[in-house]
Coordinates of C-alpha atoms in Angstrom, one line a residue:
M27 CA 7.7 -18.3 30.9
S28 CA 6.2 -18.0 34.4
N29 CA 2.5 -17.5 35.0
S30 CA 3.2 -14.0 36.3
D31 CA 5.1 -13.1 33.1
S32 CA 2.3 -14.5 31.0
D33 CA -0.3 -12.5 33.1
E34 CA 1.7 -9.3 32.6
D35 CA 2.0 -9.8 28.9
L36 CA -1.7 -10.5 28.6
K37 CA -2.5 -7.4 30.8
R38 CA -0.3 -5.3 28.6
A39 CA -1.9 -6.7 25.4
I40 CA -5.4 -6.1 26.7
E41 CA -4.7 -2.6 27.7
L42 CA -3.9 -1.4 24.2
S43 CA -3.7 2.2 23.0
L44 CA -4.4 3.1 19.4
Q45 CA -5.4 5.7 17.0
S46 CA -6.8 4.5 13.7
C47 CA -4.7 4.7 10.6
Q48 CA -1.7 6.7 11.9
P49 CA 2.0 5.8 11.7
V50 CA 2.9 3.0 14.0
S51 CA 5.6 4.5 16.3
K52 CA 7.6 4.0 19.5
N53 CA 9.6 6.3 21.7
T54 CA 13.3 6.5 21.2
S55 CA 15.8 7.3 23.9
N56 CA 15.9 11.0 23.1
G57 CA 12.1 11.3 23.4
T58 CA 11.3 11.6 19.7
E59 CA 9.0 9.2 17.9
E60 CA 10.4 6.6 15.5
V61 CA 8.0 5.7 12.7
I62 CA 7.8 2.0 12.2
S63 CA 7.3 0.5 8.7
L64 CA 7.7 -2.8 7.0
D65 CA 11.3 -2.0 6.3
S66 CA 12.1 -1.4 10.0
D67 CA 14.6 -4.1 11.1
G68 CA 13.9 -3.7 14.8
E69 CA 17.0 -1.5 15.4
S70 CA 16.9 2.1 16.4
T71 CA 17.2 4.8 13.9
T72 CA 17.4 8.6 14.1
D73 CA 15.5 9.1 10.8
E74 CA 12.0 10.5 11.2
A75 CA 9.2 10.4 8.7
P76 CA 8.3 13.8 7.3
D77 CA 5.3 15.4 9.1
E78 CA 3.6 15.8 5.7
D79 CA 3.3 12.0 5.3
A80 CA 1.1 11.7 8.3
A81 CA -0.9 14.7 7.3
Q82 CA -1.5 13.4 3.8
V83 CA -2.6 10.1 5.1
K84 CA -5.0 11.8 7.6
E85 CA -6.4 13.9 4.8
K86 CA -7.0 10.9 2.6
V87 CA -8.7 8.7 5.2
K88 CA -12.4 9.6 5.7
P89 CA -14.2 9.0 8.9
I90 CA -15.3 5.4 8.8
P91 CA -18.4 3.9 10.4
A92 CA -17.9 0.7 12.6
S93 CA -19.7 -3.3 14.0
S94 CA -22.0 -4.0 16.9
M95 CA -19.8 -6.2 19.0
G96 CA -17.0 -5.0 21.3
M97 CA -13.4 -5.8 20.4
L98 CA -12.9 -8.0 23.5
G99 CA -16.6 -8.1 24.4
L100 CA -15.7 -6.9 27.9
D101 CA -15.5 -3.7 29.9
R102 CA -12.3 -2.9 31.8
K103 CA -13.5 -4.6 35.0
A104 CA -14.4 -7.7 33.1
M105 CA -11.1 -7.7 31.3
E106 CA -9.2 -7.6 34.6
Q107 CA -11.4 -10.5 35.9
E108 CA -10.7 -12.4 32.7
R109 CA -6.9 -11.8 33.1
L110 CA -7.0 -13.2 36.6
A111 CA -9.5 -16.1 36.1
R112 CA -8.3 -16.8 32.5
K113 CA -11.5 -18.7 31.8
R114 CA -13.1 -16.8 29.0
K115 CA -11.9 -16.2 25.4
A116 CA -11.7 -12.7 23.9
S117 CA -13.2 -12.4 20.4
I118 CA -14.0 -9.9 17.7
S119 CA -16.5 -11.7 15.5
P120 CA -19.5 -10.4 13.6
P121 CA -21.7 -13.3 14.6
P122 CA -22.6 -16.0 12.0
G123 CA -26.1 -17.4 11.8
R124 CA -25.1 -20.1 14.2
K125 CA -22.3 -19.9 16.7
A126 CA -19.2 -21.9 15.8
A127 CA -18.3 -24.6 18.2
K128 CA -16.4 -23.6 21.3
L129 CA -14.6 -26.8 22.1
S130 CA -12.1 -27.3 24.9
V131 CA -8.8 -28.7 23.8
S132 CA -6.8 -31.0 26.1
H133 CA -3.0 -31.2 25.8
P134 CA -2.1 -34.7 27.0
E135 CA 1.6 -35.5 27.7
A136 CA 1.3 -38.5 25.5
S137 CA -1.5 -39.0 23.0
S138 CA -3.2 -42.3 22.5
D139 CA -2.7 -42.2 18.7
G140 CA 1.1 -42.0 19.0
Q141 CA 1.4 -38.4 17.8
Q142 CA 4.8 -36.7 18.2
D143 CA 5.1 -33.5 20.2
D144 CA 5.0 -31.4 17.1
Q145 CA 1.5 -32.6 16.4
K146 CA 0.1 -31.2 19.6
P147 CA -1.4 -27.8 20.0
G148 CA 1.1 -25.1 21.1
V149 CA 4.2 -27.1 20.3
I150 CA 6.3 -26.1 17.3
P151 CA 9.6 -27.3 16.1
P152 CA 12.5 -24.8 16.3
V153 CA 13.0 -22.6 13.2
Q154 CA 16.1 -21.1 11.8
P155 CA 16.1 -17.3 12.3
S156 CA 15.6 -15.1 9.2
K157 CA 15.6 -18.0 6.8
L158 CA 13.6 -17.6 3.7
F159 CA 11.3 -20.6 4.0
F160 CA 9.1 -19.7 1.0
P161 CA 11.2 -17.8 -1.5
K162 CA 9.2 -19.0 -4.5
G163 CA 5.8 -19.2 -2.7
A164 CA 3.9 -22.2 -1.3
I165 CA 0.4 -23.2 -0.5
K166 CA -0.1 -25.2 2.7
K167 CA -2.9 -26.8 4.5
T168 CA -3.5 -25.6 8.0
W169 CA -2.4 -28.1 10.7
A170 CA -5.3 -30.0 12.4
Y171 CA -5.0 -31.5 15.9
G172 CA -5.4 -35.3 15.8
H173 CA -4.1 -35.7 12.3
S174 CA -0.6 -36.6 11.1
R175 CA 1.5 -33.7 9.8
Q176 CA 1.9 -33.6 6.0
D177 CA 2.4 -30.5 3.9
D178 CA 0.7 -28.4 6.6
I179 CA 1.5 -25.4 8.7
K180 CA 0.6 -23.9 12.1
L181 CA 0.0 -20.3 12.8
E182 CA 3.1 -20.2 15.0
E183 CA 5.1 -21.4 12.0
V184 CA 3.5 -18.7 9.9
L185 CA 4.3 -15.9 12.3
Q186 CA 7.8 -17.0 13.6
K187 CA 7.4 -14.5 16.4
N188 CA 11.0 -14.4 17.6
D189 CA 12.0 -12.4 14.5
L190 CA 8.8 -10.7 13.8
S191 CA 9.1 -6.9 13.9
L192 CA 5.8 -5.8 12.3
A193 CA 2.6 -7.6 11.6
V194 CA -0.3 -6.2 9.6
L195 CA -3.2 -8.6 10.1
S196 CA -6.6 -8.6 8.4
S197 CA -9.4 -10.9 9.3
F198 CA -13.2 -11.2 9.5
Q199 CA -13.3 -13.1 12.8
W200 CA -10.9 -12.5 15.7
D201 CA -9.9 -14.3 18.9
V202 CA -7.6 -11.6 20.3
E203 CA -6.4 -13.2 23.5
W204 CA -5.5 -16.4 21.6
L205 CA -3.8 -14.5 18.9
L206 CA -1.7 -12.3 21.2
R207 CA -0.3 -15.4 22.9
K208 CA 1.3 -16.3 19.6
I209 CA 3.1 -12.9 19.2
N210 CA 5.8 -11.3 21.2
T211 CA 4.0 -8.0 22.0
K212 CA 7.1 -6.5 23.6
T213 CA 9.0 -6.5 20.3
T214 CA 6.4 -6.7 17.5
Q215 CA 4.5 -3.7 16.2
L216 CA 0.9 -4.6 15.2
V217 CA -1.7 -3.3 12.9
F218 CA -5.2 -4.9 12.9
V219 CA -7.4 -4.4 9.9
M220 CA -10.9 -5.1 10.9
Q221 CA -14.6 -4.4 10.3
A222 CA -16.3 -1.7 12.2
D223 CA -19.8 -0.7 11.1
T224 CA -20.6 2.4 13.3
D225 CA -18.6 5.3 14.8
E226 CA -19.7 4.3 18.2
V227 CA -18.2 0.8 18.0
K228 CA -15.0 2.1 16.4
A229 CA -14.7 4.4 19.5
Q230 CA -15.5 1.4 21.7
Y231 CA -12.7 -0.6 20.1
R232 CA -10.3 2.2 21.0
R233 CA -11.6 2.5 24.6
E234 CA -11.3 -1.2 25.2
T235 CA -7.6 -1.1 24.0
A236 CA -6.3 1.7 26.0
A237 CA -2.5 1.7 26.8
M238 CA -0.2 0.0 24.4
T239 CA 1.7 2.1 21.8
N240 CA 2.6 -0.8 19.5
L241 CA -0.9 -1.5 18.2
R242 CA -3.0 0.4 15.7
L243 CA -6.3 -0.3 14.1
C244 CA -7.3 0.3 10.6
F245 CA -11.0 0.3 9.6
P246 CA -11.8 -0.1 5.9
S247 CA -14.8 1.9 4.7
M248 CA -18.2 0.2 5.5
E249 CA -20.2 3.0 3.8
G250 CA -23.1 2.6 1.4
Q251 CA -23.6 -0.9 0.1
I252 CA -20.6 -2.4 1.8
N253 CA -21.7 -5.3 4.0
C254 CA -18.6 -7.2 5.1
M255 CA -14.8 -6.8 5.6
H256 CA -14.0 -10.4 4.7
S257 CA -10.4 -10.3 3.5
K258 CA -7.7 -12.3 5.1
L259 CA -4.2 -11.0 4.7
M260 CA -0.9 -10.9 6.6
L261 CA 2.1 -8.7 6.0
L262 CA 4.9 -9.9 8.2
S263 CA 8.1 -8.0 8.4
Y264 CA 11.4 -9.5 9.5
P265 CA 14.9 -8.1 9.5
T266 CA 15.7 -9.9 6.2
H267 CA 12.4 -10.2 4.4
L268 CA 8.7 -9.6 4.0
R269 CA 6.3 -12.5 4.3
V270 CA 3.0 -12.1 2.4
V271 CA 0.4 -14.6 3.6
V272 CA -3.1 -15.0 2.1
P273 CA -5.0 -17.6 4.2
T274 CA -8.6 -18.8 3.9
A275 CA -8.6 -18.9 7.7
N276 CA -9.8 -16.3 10.2
L277 CA -7.7 -15.4 13.2
V278 CA -9.5 -17.9 15.5
L279 CA -8.2 -21.1 17.0
Y280 CA -10.6 -23.5 15.3
D281 CA -9.7 -22.2 11.8
W282 CA -6.0 -22.9 12.5
G283 CA -6.7 -26.5 13.6
E284 CA -6.4 -26.3 17.3
T285 CA -9.7 -27.9 18.0
G286 CA -9.3 -30.6 15.3
I287 CA -12.6 -29.8 13.6
M288 CA -11.9 -27.4 10.8
E289 CA -9.3 -27.1 8.0
N290 CA -8.1 -24.2 5.8
M291 CA -5.3 -23.3 3.5
A292 CA -2.8 -20.5 3.2
F293 CA -0.5 -19.0 0.4
L294 CA 2.8 -17.8 1.7
I295 CA 5.8 -16.1 0.0
D296 CA 9.0 -14.6 1.4
L297 CA 10.3 -11.5 -0.4
P298 CA 13.9 -10.5 0.5
R299 CA 14.8 -7.0 1.6
L300 CA 16.5 -4.9 -1.0
P301 CA 19.7 -3.0 -0.3
A302 CA 18.9 0.6 0.8
S303 CA 20.0 2.0 -2.5
Q304 CA 17.8 -0.3 -4.6
A305 CA 14.2 0.4 -3.5
S306 CA 11.9 -0.6 -6.4
R307 CA 10.1 2.2 -8.3
K308 CA 6.4 1.9 -9.1
D309 CA 7.1 1.3 -12.8
G310 CA 9.5 -1.5 -11.8
M311 CA 7.1 -3.3 -9.4
T312 CA 5.3 -6.5 -10.5
H313 CA 1.6 -6.6 -11.2
F314 CA 1.3 -8.6 -7.9
G315 CA 3.0 -5.8 -6.0
N316 CA 1.1 -3.0 -7.6
D317 CA -2.3 -4.7 -7.0
L318 CA -1.3 -5.4 -3.4
I319 CA -0.5 -1.7 -2.9
Y320 CA -3.7 -0.7 -4.7
F321 CA -5.7 -2.8 -2.2
L322 CA -3.8 -1.5 0.9
E323 CA -4.4 2.1 -0.2
A324 CA -8.1 1.3 -0.6
I325 CA -8.4 -0.1 2.9
G326 CA -6.7 3.0 4.4
L327 CA -3.5 1.5 5.6
D328 CA -0.8 3.9 6.8
Q329 CA 1.0 5.4 3.8
V330 CA 4.4 5.0 5.6
I331 CA 3.8 1.2 5.7
I332 CA 2.6 1.1 2.1
S333 CA 5.7 3.0 0.9
S334 CA 8.0 0.6 2.7
I335 CA 6.8 -2.2 0.5
H336 CA 9.1 -0.9 -2.2
N337 CA 12.0 -1.9 -0.1
F338 CA 11.5 -5.6 -0.8
D339 CA 12.2 -7.6 -3.9
F340 CA 8.9 -8.7 -5.6
S341 CA 10.5 -10.4 -8.6
A342 CA 9.4 -13.8 -7.3
T343 CA 5.8 -12.7 -7.8
Q344 CA 6.3 -12.0 -11.5
D345 CA 4.0 -14.8 -12.6
L346 CA 1.5 -14.5 -9.7
A347 CA -1.5 -12.3 -9.3
F348 CA -2.9 -10.6 -6.2
V349 CA -6.7 -10.2 -6.9
H350 CA -9.1 -8.4 -4.6
T351 CA -12.6 -7.1 -4.2
I352 CA -12.8 -3.5 -2.8
G353 CA -16.1 -2.7 -1.2
G354 CA -18.3 0.0 -2.7
A355 CA -19.2 1.3 -6.2
H356 CA -16.4 1.7 -8.8
S357 CA -16.9 3.9 -11.9
G358 CA -15.3 6.9 -13.5
D359 CA -13.0 8.1 -16.2
H360 CA -10.1 5.8 -15.3
E361 CA -12.4 2.8 -15.2
P362 CA -11.5 1.6 -11.7
W363 CA -13.9 -1.3 -12.1
R364 CA -11.3 -3.1 -14.2
H365 CA -9.0 -3.4 -11.2
T366 CA -11.2 -5.3 -8.7
G367 CA -13.8 -7.9 -8.2
Y368 CA -14.4 -10.5 -11.0
C369 CA -13.4 -7.8 -13.5
G370 CA -10.0 -7.6 -11.8
L371 CA -9.8 -11.4 -11.9
G372 CA -10.3 -11.4 -15.7
R373 CA -7.6 -8.7 -16.0
A374 CA -5.2 -10.7 -13.9
I375 CA -5.8 -13.9 -16.0
S376 CA -5.1 -12.0 -19.2
Q377 CA -1.9 -10.3 -17.7
L378 CA -0.6 -13.8 -16.7
G379 CA -1.0 -15.1 -20.2
L380 CA -3.7 -17.6 -19.1
A381 CA -6.6 -16.3 -21.1
S382 CA -8.4 -19.0 -23.1
E383 CA -11.5 -19.2 -25.2
K384 CA -11.4 -23.0 -24.9
P385 CA -14.1 -24.6 -22.7
L386 CA -13.0 -24.6 -19.0
V387 CA -13.3 -27.1 -16.2
I388 CA -13.8 -25.3 -12.9
D389 CA -14.0 -26.7 -9.5
Y390 CA -15.0 -24.2 -6.8
V391 CA -14.5 -25.2 -3.2
A392 CA -16.5 -22.8 -1.0
S393 CA -17.5 -22.4 2.6
S394 CA -20.3 -20.0 1.8
I395 CA -22.7 -19.9 -1.2
G396 CA -24.9 -16.9 -2.1
S397 CA -27.9 -16.5 -4.3
V398 CA -26.1 -18.1 -7.3
N399 CA -27.7 -18.2 -10.7
M400 CA -26.6 -18.6 -14.3
D401 CA -25.9 -14.9 -14.8
F402 CA -23.4 -14.9 -11.9
L403 CA -21.8 -18.1 -13.1
L404 CA -21.4 -16.7 -16.6
M405 CA -19.7 -13.6 -15.2
L406 CA -17.3 -15.7 -13.2
Y407 CA -16.7 -18.2 -16.0
L408 CA -15.8 -15.5 -18.5
A409 CA -13.5 -13.9 -16.0
A410 CA -11.8 -17.2 -15.6
Q411 CA -11.3 -17.2 -19.4
G412 CA -9.5 -13.8 -19.1
D413 CA -12.5 -11.8 -20.4
D414 CA -12.5 -8.1 -19.6
S415 CA -16.1 -8.5 -18.2
L416 CA -17.7 -6.5 -21.0
T417 CA -18.8 -9.6 -23.0
E418 CA -21.5 -10.5 -20.5
Y419 CA -22.2 -6.8 -19.6
D420 CA -22.8 -5.9 -23.3
G421 CA -25.0 -9.0 -23.7
R422 CA -27.3 -7.6 -20.9
Y423 CA -27.3 -3.9 -22.0
Q424 CA -26.8 -3.8 -25.8
S425 CA -29.3 -5.0 -28.3
V426 CA -28.6 -7.5 -31.1
K427 CA -30.1 -5.0 -33.5
K428 CA -27.7 -2.2 -32.5
Y429 CA -24.6 -4.5 -32.3
P430 CA -25.2 -7.3 -34.7
N431 CA -21.5 -8.4 -34.8
H432 CA -20.8 -8.1 -31.1
R433 CA -18.7 -11.0 -29.7
W434 CA -21.6 -11.8 -27.3
I435 CA -23.9 -12.6 -30.2
L436 CA -21.2 -14.7 -32.0
Y437 CA -20.4 -16.5 -28.9
L438 CA -24.0 -17.3 -28.2
K439 CA -25.2 -17.2 -24.6
E440 CA -26.7 -20.7 -24.9
R441 CA -23.3 -22.1 -25.9
L442 CA -21.6 -20.5 -22.8
Q443 CA -24.4 -21.7 -20.6
K444 CA -23.8 -25.3 -21.8
Q445 CA -20.1 -24.9 -21.1
V446 CA -20.9 -23.8 -17.6
M447 CA -23.3 -26.7 -17.0
D448 CA -20.8 -29.2 -18.4
G449 CA -17.7 -27.9 -16.7
F450 CA -18.5 -26.2 -13.4
G451 CA -18.7 -27.9 -10.0
I452 CA -19.4 -26.3 -6.7
Y453 CA -18.1 -28.2 -3.7
F454 CA -20.0 -27.7 -0.5
P455 CA -20.8 -30.1 2.4
S456 CA -24.1 -31.8 2.6
E457 CA -26.1 -31.8 5.9
E458 CA -25.1 -35.5 6.3
T459 CA -21.4 -34.6 6.1
V460 CA -21.6 -31.8 8.6
K461 CA -23.5 -33.9 11.1
A462 CA -21.1 -36.8 10.8
S463 CA -18.0 -34.5 11.2
K464 CA -15.8 -34.5 14.4
G465 CA -17.4 -31.3 15.7
G466 CA -20.9 -32.2 14.6
P467 CA -23.5 -29.6 13.6
E468 CA -22.3 -27.2 16.2
S469 CA -19.1 -26.8 14.2
G470 CA -20.9 -25.7 11.1
G471 CA -21.6 -22.1 12.1
T472 CA -19.2 -20.6 9.6
I473 CA -20.3 -22.7 6.7
C474 CA -23.1 -20.7 5.2
F475 CA -25.9 -21.4 2.8
Q476 CA -29.6 -20.5 3.0
K477 CA -32.5 -22.9 2.1
K478 CA -34.4 -20.2 0.2
W479 CA -31.5 -19.9 -2.3
W480 CA -31.2 -23.7 -2.7
Q481 CA -35.0 -23.8 -3.4
S482 CA -34.9 -21.0 -5.9
D483 CA -35.9 -21.9 -9.4
T484 CA -32.8 -20.2 -10.8
F485 CA -30.2 -22.0 -8.5
P486 CA -28.1 -24.5 -10.5
R487 CA -28.6 -27.5 -8.2
E488 CA -27.1 -29.8 -10.8
L489 CA -23.7 -28.3 -10.2
M490 CA -23.5 -29.0 -6.5
R491 CA -20.9 -31.6 -5.3
E492 CA -20.4 -33.2 -2.0
C493 CA -17.4 -31.7 -0.1
K494 CA -15.8 -34.2 2.2
S495 CA -12.3 -33.8 3.5
R496 CA -9.6 -36.3 2.8
R497 CA -8.7 -35.8 6.5
E498 CA -11.4 -37.8 8.1
G499 CA -14.0 -35.8 10.1
L500 CA -12.8 -32.3 9.3
L501 CA -15.0 -29.6 7.8
M502 CA -13.6 -27.1 5.3
H503 CA -13.4 -23.4 5.4
N504 CA -11.5 -23.2 2.2
K505 CA -12.1 -20.9 -0.8
I506 CA -10.3 -22.4 -3.8
L507 CA -10.8 -22.3 -7.5
Y508 CA -9.2 -25.0 -9.7
V509 CA -9.4 -23.9 -13.3
R510 CA -8.1 -25.6 -16.4
P511 CA -9.0 -25.7 -20.1
Q512 CA -10.3 -29.1 -21.2
S513 CA -7.6 -29.0 -24.0
D514 CA -4.9 -29.1 -21.2
F515 CA -5.8 -32.7 -20.4
A516 CA -4.0 -34.1 -23.4
S517 CA -0.9 -31.9 -22.9
Q518 CA 2.4 -33.1 -21.6
N519 CA 4.0 -29.7 -21.6
L520 CA 3.6 -27.9 -18.3
S521 CA 5.0 -24.7 -19.6
E522 CA 2.2 -24.4 -22.1
S523 CA -0.6 -25.1 -19.6
K524 CA -3.2 -22.4 -19.0
A525 CA -4.4 -24.0 -15.8
W526 CA -4.4 -22.1 -12.6
A527 CA -5.7 -22.0 -9.0
Y528 CA -7.1 -19.3 -6.8
I529 CA -6.8 -19.3 -3.0
G530 CA -8.2 -16.5 -0.9
S531 CA -11.2 -15.2 1.0
A532 CA -13.8 -15.0 -1.8
N533 CA -16.7 -17.4 -1.6
C534 CA -19.1 -18.4 -4.3
S535 CA -21.3 -15.3 -4.3
E536 CA -22.0 -12.0 -6.0
S537 CA -21.2 -10.2 -2.7
A538 CA -17.6 -11.6 -2.9
W539 CA -17.0 -10.9 -6.6
G540 CA -19.2 -7.9 -7.4
K541 CA -21.5 -7.2 -10.4
L542 CA -20.9 -4.8 -13.3
V543 CA -24.0 -2.7 -14.0
K544 CA -24.7 0.4 -16.1
D545 CA -24.5 3.7 -14.1
R546 CA -27.9 5.3 -14.6
K547 CA -26.6 8.8 -14.6
E548 CA -23.3 8.3 -16.4
K549 CA -24.5 5.5 -18.7
R550 CA -21.2 3.7 -18.4
P551 CA -20.0 0.6 -16.5
K552 CA -20.1 0.6 -12.7
L553 CA -19.0 -2.3 -10.5
N554 CA -20.9 -2.8 -7.3
C555 CA -19.1 -4.7 -4.5
R556 CA -20.6 -5.5 -1.1
N557 CA -17.5 -7.2 0.4
W558 CA -13.8 -6.7 0.9
E559 CA -11.9 -9.8 -0.3
C560 CA -8.4 -10.8 -1.4
G561 CA -6.7 -13.8 -2.9
V562 CA -3.9 -15.0 -5.1
V563 CA -3.9 -16.6 -8.6
V564 CA -1.1 -19.2 -9.0
P565 CA -0.5 -20.7 -12.5
L566 CA 0.0 -24.4 -12.7
R567 CA 3.2 -23.8 -14.7
R568 CA 4.9 -22.8 -11.5
T569 CA 5.1 -26.4 -10.5
T570 CA 8.0 -28.7 -11.4
T571 CA 5.6 -31.6 -11.9
M572 CA 4.8 -32.5 -15.5
M573 CA 1.1 -32.8 -16.4
S574 CA 0.0 -36.2 -17.4
S575 CA -3.0 -37.1 -19.4
T576 CA -5.9 -38.6 -17.5
N577 CA -7.8 -41.8 -18.2
S578 CA -10.4 -40.8 -15.7
T579 CA -14.0 -41.7 -16.5
T580 CA -15.4 -38.8 -14.5
K581 CA -17.2 -36.0 -16.3
P582 CA -16.0 -32.4 -16.3
G583 CA -17.2 -30.7 -13.1
D584 CA -16.8 -33.9 -11.2
G585 CA -13.1 -33.3 -10.5
E586 CA -11.6 -34.5 -13.8
G587 CA -7.9 -33.6 -14.0
L588 CA -7.6 -32.3 -10.5
H589 CA -4.6 -34.6 -9.9
V590 CA -2.5 -32.2 -12.0
F591 CA -2.7 -29.6 -9.3
E592 CA -1.1 -31.8 -6.6
G593 CA 2.4 -30.4 -7.2
L594 CA 1.1 -26.9 -6.8
I595 CA -1.8 -27.0 -4.3
S596 CA -3.3 -29.8 -2.3
V597 CA -6.7 -31.1 -3.3
P598 CA -8.2 -31.4 0.2
M599 CA -11.6 -32.9 -0.7
E600 CA -12.5 -36.4 -1.9
C601 CA -12.6 -36.6 -5.7
P602 CA -14.5 -37.1 -7.9
G603 CA -17.1 -35.0 -6.2
K604 CA -20.4 -36.9 -5.8
K605 CA -23.6 -35.2 -6.9
Y606 CA -26.1 -34.7 -4.1
E607 CA -28.7 -37.1 -5.6
G608 CA -31.4 -36.7 -2.9
K609 CA -29.2 -35.1 -0.3
Q610 CA -29.5 -31.5 0.7
P611 CA -26.7 -29.0 1.5
W612 CA -25.9 -27.9 5.0
F613 CA -28.1 -24.9 6.0
Y614 CA -26.5 -23.0 8.8
S615 CA -29.6 -21.3 9.9
D616 CA -31.8 -24.4 10.4

């Protein structure tokens, strides 16, 4: 592509036109508008969506407040200067406590470490059009510049732009100019799902993106207690299939390995398009599909796009779970609190047949830690066992005298606390690890923990483990749960295993998972959630690798049994995880 072509594409991408949460459309030859949905194959069609669909969507979507930073951070004059000079990066990013590193990346013709071309930024191997690369699902590490390629993936390989007809993209941080260079904006319809905290900034986003008809923005509600639209999700539509991607990475170059300082992971699955006469009904959809739709409706995505999800075969997700946290308060006659947050996680574990009252070993890899205490860990631990979340809730709100036979009393809070202390490990980098990383302390701006929480008397410091990447010098932005009953360690039968892994956007915090409280007026459960999050639960039984008993001398919570996950999901950190023993965690605000 010539520089002039590249400039024209960039100019076109910068001058975007949008209206929030309306059907994505393009003009046809007869002057009518063609509604674009996930089931569009890129070819023209004379069918038009009924007018009432758009009206219903508009009626459902309330005005949404919006964030303090401009979409591209530039006015029109500055955008034009940027297009010509091409020296500055465009970014949508609610700023972290410390700015993430902005490192320049050189692209040498021949690298000193003998890397092949496909190891260099911006170079991807040819791909076969319309092939289902991930028909059963896969979890990949993100590629990292300067490291050999092994079971990893680049953003270009995720997007496969030559065949991409529609992309719905959700992220917390954005580098728009960088992202649009990886998409063919002439042939791909785009929907960006992003945080916007005030009406003024939502309007600013629209003004700064003023002329392209193939981009729409969707702003999930930020009303009330909601603090952060943190979910990371991609719905990528191709002529033959829908690709669902749940990464831990934001849509910024360093999260996708192009600076060689940070690593992430991503779940991907390709779902084939159904024949026109075989669109799935709601009662025939998998739990994964229904929960995905539930989440998309909550964020306010166009109903035309949501409806088109039924035109793909979700049968490969039968033993997977899509779990989410929907921002806001959830209560009412239909108990919506059961569907989201840690309550939804417990429900998903039960639906997958993974519930267990046996003691669990849990390793939580996080890039951010909140004000964690034993109450929060008990909520998460019980959800991981498949509990409906009422056990811990009733223990807080219902007296022993009134409910002498309640399960919480029989279970004994002290016994659960001991199981948590024996079996839970939280992986987070120490200050020493961050300072010794390739990017140094300036690359730790998106790895978040506050000293006041660490110093709190209620913080379980004994559970903290050093998080050091197996790929030397990289920091992690992963959010992964590795969960297995201790009884699984002696099992040789993979099909009977109740072990599972979670990968997604949720960090180790109450903001990410929510808290079930008693509504003061209604006197019934209400789930309060401050974030939007999403992720996937993948049972270990999906692997073809047989579990083997371990002779490890490590204790639960130190990484015991993590090797059994290697056929399902990489274990990116060094194991067993070392206790801090005099070290202190990385504090991003210091």
